[in-house]
CSV table of C-alpha atoms in Angstrom, one decimal:
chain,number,residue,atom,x,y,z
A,390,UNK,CA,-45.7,192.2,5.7
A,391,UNK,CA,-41.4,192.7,4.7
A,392,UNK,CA,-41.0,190.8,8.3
A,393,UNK,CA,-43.7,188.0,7.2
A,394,UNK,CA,-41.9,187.6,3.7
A,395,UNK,CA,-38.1,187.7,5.3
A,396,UNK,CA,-39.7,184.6,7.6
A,397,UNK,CA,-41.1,183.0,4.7
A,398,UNK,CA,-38.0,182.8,2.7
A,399,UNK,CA,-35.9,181.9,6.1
A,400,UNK,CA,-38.1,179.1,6.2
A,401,UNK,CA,-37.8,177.8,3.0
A,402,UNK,CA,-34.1,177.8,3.3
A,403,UNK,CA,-33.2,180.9,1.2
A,404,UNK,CA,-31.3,183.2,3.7
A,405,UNK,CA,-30.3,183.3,7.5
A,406,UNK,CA,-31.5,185.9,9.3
A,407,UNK,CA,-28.1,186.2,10.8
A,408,UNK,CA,-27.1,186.5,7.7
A,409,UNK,CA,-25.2,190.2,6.8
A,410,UNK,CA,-27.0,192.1,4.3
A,411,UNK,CA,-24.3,193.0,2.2
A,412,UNK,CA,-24.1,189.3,1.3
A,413,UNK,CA,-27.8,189.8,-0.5
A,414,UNK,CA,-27.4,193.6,-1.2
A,415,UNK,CA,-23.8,194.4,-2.0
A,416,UNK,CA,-24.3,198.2,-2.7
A,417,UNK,CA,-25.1,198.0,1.1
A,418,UNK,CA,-21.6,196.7,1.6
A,419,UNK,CA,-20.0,200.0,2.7
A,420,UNK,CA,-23.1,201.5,4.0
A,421,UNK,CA,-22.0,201.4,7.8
A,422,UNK,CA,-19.4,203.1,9.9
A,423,UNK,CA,-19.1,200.9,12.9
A,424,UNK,CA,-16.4,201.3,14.7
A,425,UNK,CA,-13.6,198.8,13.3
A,426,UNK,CA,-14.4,195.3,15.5
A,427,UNK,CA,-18.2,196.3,14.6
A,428,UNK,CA,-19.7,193.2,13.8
A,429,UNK,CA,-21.8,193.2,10.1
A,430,UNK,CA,-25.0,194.2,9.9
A,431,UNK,CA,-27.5,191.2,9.6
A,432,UNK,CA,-30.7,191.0,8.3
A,433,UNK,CA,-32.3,189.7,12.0
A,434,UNK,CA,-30.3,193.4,13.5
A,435,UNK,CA,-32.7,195.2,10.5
A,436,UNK,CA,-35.7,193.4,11.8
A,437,UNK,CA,-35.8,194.3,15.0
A,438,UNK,CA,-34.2,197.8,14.9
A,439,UNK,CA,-30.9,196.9,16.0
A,440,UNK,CA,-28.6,198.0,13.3
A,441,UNK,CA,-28.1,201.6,15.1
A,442,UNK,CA,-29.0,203.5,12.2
A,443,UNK,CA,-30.3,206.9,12.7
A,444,UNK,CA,-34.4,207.6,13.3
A,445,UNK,CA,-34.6,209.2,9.5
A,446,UNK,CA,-38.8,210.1,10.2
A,447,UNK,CA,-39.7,212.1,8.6
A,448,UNK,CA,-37.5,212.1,5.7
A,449,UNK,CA,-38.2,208.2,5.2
A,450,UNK,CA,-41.4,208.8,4.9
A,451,UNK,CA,-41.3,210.8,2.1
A,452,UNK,CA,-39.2,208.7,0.1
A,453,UNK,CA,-41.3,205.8,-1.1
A,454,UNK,CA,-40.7,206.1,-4.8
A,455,UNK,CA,-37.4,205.9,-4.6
A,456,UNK,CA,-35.5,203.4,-7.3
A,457,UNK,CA,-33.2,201.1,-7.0
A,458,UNK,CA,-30.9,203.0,-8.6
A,459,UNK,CA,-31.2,205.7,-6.1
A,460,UNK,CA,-30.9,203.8,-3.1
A,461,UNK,CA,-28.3,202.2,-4.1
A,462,UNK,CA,-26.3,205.9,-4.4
A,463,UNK,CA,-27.8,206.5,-1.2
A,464,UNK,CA,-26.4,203.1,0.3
A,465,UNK,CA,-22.9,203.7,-1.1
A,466,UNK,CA,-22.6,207.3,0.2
A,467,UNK,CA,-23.2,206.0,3.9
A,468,UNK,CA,-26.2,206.1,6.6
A,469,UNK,CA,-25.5,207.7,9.8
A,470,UNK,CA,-25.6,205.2,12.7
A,471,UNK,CA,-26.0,206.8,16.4
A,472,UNK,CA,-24.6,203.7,18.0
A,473,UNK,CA,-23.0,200.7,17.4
A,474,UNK,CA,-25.2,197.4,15.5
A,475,UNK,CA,-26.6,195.1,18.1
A,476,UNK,CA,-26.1,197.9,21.7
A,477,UNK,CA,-30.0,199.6,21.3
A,478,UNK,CA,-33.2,200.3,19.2
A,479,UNK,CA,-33.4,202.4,17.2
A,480,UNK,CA,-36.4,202.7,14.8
A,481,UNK,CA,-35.3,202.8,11.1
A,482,UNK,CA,-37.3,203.3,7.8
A,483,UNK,CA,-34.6,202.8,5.6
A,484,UNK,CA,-33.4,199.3,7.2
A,485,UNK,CA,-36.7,198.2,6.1
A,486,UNK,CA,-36.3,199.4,2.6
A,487,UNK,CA,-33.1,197.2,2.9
A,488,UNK,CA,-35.2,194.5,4.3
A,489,UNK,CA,-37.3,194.9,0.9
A,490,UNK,CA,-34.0,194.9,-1.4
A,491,UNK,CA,-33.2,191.6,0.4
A,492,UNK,CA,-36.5,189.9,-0.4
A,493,UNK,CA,-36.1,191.5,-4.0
A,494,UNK,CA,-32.6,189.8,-4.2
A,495,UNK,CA,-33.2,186.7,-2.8
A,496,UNK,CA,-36.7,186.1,-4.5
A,497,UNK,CA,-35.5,187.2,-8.1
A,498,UNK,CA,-38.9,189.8,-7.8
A,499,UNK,CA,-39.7,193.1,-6.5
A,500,UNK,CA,-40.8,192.4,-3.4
A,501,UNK,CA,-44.5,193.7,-3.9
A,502,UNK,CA,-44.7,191.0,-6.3
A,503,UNK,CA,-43.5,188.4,-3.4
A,504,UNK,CA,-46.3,189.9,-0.6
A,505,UNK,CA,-48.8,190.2,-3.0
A,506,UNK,CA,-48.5,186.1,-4.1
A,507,UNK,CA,-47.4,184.9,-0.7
A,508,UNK,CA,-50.0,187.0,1.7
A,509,UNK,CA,-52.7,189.4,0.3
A,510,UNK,CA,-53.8,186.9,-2.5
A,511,UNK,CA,-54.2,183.8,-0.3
A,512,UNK,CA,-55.6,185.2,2.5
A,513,UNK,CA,-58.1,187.4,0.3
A,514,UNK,CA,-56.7,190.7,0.9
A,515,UNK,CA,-58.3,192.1,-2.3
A,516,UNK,CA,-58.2,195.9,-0.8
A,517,UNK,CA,-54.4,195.7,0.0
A,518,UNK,CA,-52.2,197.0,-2.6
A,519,UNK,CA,-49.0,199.2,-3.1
A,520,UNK,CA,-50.6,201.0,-6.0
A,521,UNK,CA,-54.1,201.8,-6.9
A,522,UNK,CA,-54.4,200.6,-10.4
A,523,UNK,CA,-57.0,197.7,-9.3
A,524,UNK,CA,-58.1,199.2,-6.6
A,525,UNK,CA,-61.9,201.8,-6.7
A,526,UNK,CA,-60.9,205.3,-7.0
A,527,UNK,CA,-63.9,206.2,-5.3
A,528,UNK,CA,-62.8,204.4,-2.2
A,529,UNK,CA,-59.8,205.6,-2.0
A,530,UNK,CA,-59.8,208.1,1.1
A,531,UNK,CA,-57.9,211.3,-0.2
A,532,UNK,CA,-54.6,212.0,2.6
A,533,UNK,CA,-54.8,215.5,4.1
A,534,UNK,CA,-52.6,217.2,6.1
A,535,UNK,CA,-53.2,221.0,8.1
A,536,UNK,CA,-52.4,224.2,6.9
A,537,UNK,CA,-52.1,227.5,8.9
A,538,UNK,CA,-55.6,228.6,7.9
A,539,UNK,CA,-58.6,228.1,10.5
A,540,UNK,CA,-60.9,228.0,7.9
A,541,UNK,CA,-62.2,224.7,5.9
A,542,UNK,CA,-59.7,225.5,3.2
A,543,UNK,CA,-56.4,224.4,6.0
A,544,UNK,CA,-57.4,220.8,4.9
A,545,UNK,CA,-54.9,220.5,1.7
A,546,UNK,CA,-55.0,217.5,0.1
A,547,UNK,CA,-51.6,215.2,-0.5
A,548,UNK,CA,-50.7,213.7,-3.7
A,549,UNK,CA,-50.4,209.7,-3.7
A,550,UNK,CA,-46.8,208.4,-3.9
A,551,UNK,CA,-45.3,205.6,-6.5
A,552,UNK,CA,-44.4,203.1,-5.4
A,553,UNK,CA,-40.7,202.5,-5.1
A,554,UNK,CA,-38.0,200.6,-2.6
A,555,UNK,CA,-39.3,202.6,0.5
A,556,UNK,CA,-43.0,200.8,-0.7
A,557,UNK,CA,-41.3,197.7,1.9
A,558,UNK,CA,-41.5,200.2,4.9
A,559,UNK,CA,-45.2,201.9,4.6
A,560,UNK,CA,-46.0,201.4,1.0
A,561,UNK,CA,-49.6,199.5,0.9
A,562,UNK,CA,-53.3,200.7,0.7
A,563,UNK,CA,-55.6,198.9,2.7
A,564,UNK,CA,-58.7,198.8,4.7
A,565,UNK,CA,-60.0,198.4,8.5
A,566,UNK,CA,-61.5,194.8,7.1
A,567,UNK,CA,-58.6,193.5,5.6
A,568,UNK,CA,-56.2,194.6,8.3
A,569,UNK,CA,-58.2,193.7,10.4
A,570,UNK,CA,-58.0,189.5,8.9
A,571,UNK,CA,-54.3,190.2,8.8
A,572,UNK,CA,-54.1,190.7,12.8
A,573,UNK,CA,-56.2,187.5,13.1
A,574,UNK,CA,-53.7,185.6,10.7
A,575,UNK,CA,-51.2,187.0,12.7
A,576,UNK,CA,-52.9,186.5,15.9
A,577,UNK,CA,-53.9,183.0,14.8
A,578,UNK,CA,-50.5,181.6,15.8
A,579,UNK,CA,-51.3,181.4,19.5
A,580,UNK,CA,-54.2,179.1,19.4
A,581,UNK,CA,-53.4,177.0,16.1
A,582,UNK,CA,-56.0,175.1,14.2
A,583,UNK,CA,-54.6,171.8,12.8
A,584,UNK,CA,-57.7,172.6,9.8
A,585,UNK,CA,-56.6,176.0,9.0
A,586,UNK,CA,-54.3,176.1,5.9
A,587,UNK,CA,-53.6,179.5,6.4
A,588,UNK,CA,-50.0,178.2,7.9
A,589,UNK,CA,-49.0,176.6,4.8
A,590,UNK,CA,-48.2,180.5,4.2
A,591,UNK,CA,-46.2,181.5,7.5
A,592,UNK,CA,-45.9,178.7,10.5
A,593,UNK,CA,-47.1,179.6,13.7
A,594,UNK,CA,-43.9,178.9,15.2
A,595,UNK,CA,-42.7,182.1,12.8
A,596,UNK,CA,-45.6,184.0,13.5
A,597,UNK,CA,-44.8,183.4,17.2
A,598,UNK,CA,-41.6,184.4,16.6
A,599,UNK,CA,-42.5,188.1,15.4
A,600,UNK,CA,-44.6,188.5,18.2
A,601,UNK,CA,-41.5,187.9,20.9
A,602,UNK,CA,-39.6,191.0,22.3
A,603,UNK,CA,-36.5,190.5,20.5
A,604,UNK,CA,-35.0,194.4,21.3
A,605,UNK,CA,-35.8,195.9,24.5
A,606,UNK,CA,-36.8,199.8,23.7
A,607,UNK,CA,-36.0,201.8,27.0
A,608,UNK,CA,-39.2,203.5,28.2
A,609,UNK,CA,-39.0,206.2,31.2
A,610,UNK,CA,-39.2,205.6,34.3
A,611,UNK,CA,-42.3,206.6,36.2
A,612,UNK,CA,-42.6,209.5,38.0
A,613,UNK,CA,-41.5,210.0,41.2
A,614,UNK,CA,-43.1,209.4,44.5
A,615,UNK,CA,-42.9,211.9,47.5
A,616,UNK,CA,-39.8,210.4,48.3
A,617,UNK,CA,-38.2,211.6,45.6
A,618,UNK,CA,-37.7,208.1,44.1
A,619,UNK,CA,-39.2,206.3,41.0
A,620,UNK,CA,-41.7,203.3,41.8
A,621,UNK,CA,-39.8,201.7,39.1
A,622,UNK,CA,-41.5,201.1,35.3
A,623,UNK,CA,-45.4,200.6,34.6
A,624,UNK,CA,-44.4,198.8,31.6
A,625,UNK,CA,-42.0,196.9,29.1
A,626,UNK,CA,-42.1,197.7,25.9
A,627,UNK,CA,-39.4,195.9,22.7
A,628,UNK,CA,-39.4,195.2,19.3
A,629,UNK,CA,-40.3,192.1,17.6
A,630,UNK,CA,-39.9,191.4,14.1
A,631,UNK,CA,-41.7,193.9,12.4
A,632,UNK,CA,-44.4,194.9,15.5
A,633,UNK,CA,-44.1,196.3,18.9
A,634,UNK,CA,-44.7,194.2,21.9
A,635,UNK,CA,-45.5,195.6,25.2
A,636,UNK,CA,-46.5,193.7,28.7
A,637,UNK,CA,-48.9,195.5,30.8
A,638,UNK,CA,-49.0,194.4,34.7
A,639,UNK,CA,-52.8,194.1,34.7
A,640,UNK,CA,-53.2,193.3,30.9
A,641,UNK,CA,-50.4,190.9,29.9
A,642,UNK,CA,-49.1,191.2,26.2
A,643,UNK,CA,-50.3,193.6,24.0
A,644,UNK,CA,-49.5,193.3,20.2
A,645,UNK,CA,-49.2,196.7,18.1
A,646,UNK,CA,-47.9,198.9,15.4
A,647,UNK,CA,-48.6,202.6,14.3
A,648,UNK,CA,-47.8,204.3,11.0
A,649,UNK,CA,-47.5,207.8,10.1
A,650,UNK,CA,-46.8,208.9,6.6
A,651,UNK,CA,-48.1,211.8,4.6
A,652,UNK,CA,-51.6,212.3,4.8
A,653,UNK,CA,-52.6,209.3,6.7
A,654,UNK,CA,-52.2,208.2,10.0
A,655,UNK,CA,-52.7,204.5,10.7
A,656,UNK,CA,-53.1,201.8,14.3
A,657,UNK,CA,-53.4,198.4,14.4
A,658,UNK,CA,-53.5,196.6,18.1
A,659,UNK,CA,-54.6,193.3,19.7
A,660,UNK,CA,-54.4,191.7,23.1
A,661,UNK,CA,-52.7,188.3,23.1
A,662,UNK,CA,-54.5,186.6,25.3
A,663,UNK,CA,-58.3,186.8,24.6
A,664,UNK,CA,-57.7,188.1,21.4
A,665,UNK,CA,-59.5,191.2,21.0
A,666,UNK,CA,-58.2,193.6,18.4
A,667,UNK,CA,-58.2,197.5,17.4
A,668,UNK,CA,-57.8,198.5,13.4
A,669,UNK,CA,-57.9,202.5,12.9
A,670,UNK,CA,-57.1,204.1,10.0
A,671,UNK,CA,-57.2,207.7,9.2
A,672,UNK,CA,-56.4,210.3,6.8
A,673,UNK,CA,-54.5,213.3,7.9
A,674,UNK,CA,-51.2,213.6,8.0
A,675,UNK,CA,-49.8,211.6,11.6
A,676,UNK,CA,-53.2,211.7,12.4
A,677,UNK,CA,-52.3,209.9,16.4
């Protein structure tokens, strides 16, 4: 949804993605220690993982009610980097929570307000939300994560989160139904209907566009054969804008993205050529 919104506002003219992210959030200004010919950190090197900042689960997770204020401290005391912007992937929590400061910046709103107006409203996500004021308490599926007891009792429950700038990374409630109409929305973009006005809200060109491997992500090599050699690589896998994109031999391109947080687990997968999709949700903690 951050990726979707970053798209919409490139379309509309409002930023570049090539544009560097101090020039939206300039507490992020200093963030970086490249080395000194680095090149700035742009919002398209935050979209597909490129920016070299350091893997921070699971400390991002855990850091979804954090304010402006606060991230803005964090911003200005430096993120570590393990290599320089644009040479690898790297996968990144907090350049997503910069992603969200961008569209809060560049919008004039908090960029729940922005997703929830641009994408769950219109396309009648009314189970999607970032907090769970208007949402039916006694739907809400209670996180869990495992104790050291082998009794019943080793379920403990997790408290619920506010939400907060890390909300743009893994902050939203939602439902196997209404992810599931996201993927199609999402999906939708390789077989266009000229009737659907579902792409007054994100082209399918842009929705294309996430879908494209935009960041190779080195996978291992197979194992290898009596020779003592490596066939080669079963797979490719890369990042998009905002999902994963992998191409199978036998199955072609497959579309995903995982989540774990804090007392949920989450998967959401489709195959791009006939279409046929996976939503699983569940509630303990990195549940696979």
């Amino acid at each position: 949804f951050t990726a979707a919104a970053i798209l919409a506002l490139r379309d509309e003219g409002r930023l570049r993605l090539d544009d560097p992210v101090a020039a939206h959030v300039p507490e992020s200004a200093s963030a970086f220690a490249g080395a000194d010919d680095a090149p700035a950190v742009t919002i398209r090197d935050l979209l597909t993982m490129s920016a070299g900042l350091v893997t921070d689960n699971p400390w991002g997770d855990r850091q979804e009610s954090m304010t402006r204020k606060q991230f803005a401290a964090t911003l200005r005391g430096g993120l570590g980097q393990v290599h320089e912007v644009g040479t690898g992937f790297e996968y990144s929590n907090t350049g997503y929570a910069l992603l969200g400061r961008v569209i809060d910046e560049v919008a004039g709103e908090d960029h729940t307000s922005v997703i929830r107006r641009r994408f769950l409203e219109p396309l009648g996500l009314t189970d999607t939300a970032f907090e769970t004021s208007h949402l039916d308490s006694a739907r809400i599926a209670t996180g869990h994560r495992l104790g050291d007891r082998t009794d019943a009792t080793r379920f403990e429950a997790v408290p619920f989160d506010s939400p907060g700038v890390y909300g743009a990374m893994a902050g939203l409630y939602s439902t196997v139904d209404d992810l599931a109409a996201w993927v199609r929305f999402l999906a939708a973009s390789d077989a266009p209907d000229a009737a659907d006005r579902s792409q007054d809200l994100l082209g399918t060109a842009s929705r294309r566009e996430m879908q494209q491997i935009h960041r190779h992500h080195l996978l291992p090599a197979a194992p290898a054969g009596t020779d003592g050699r490596s066939p080669g690589f079963d797979q490719i896998r890369g990042y998009g804008f905002g999902l994963v994109v992998e191409h199978f031999p036998d199955l072609g391109e497959v579309i995903s993205h995982s989540g774990g947080y804090p007392g949920y687990g989450s998967f959401m997968v489709w195959h791009r050529d006939s279409g046929v999709g996976v939503v699983a949700l569940a509630n303990s903690k990195y549940a696979p």
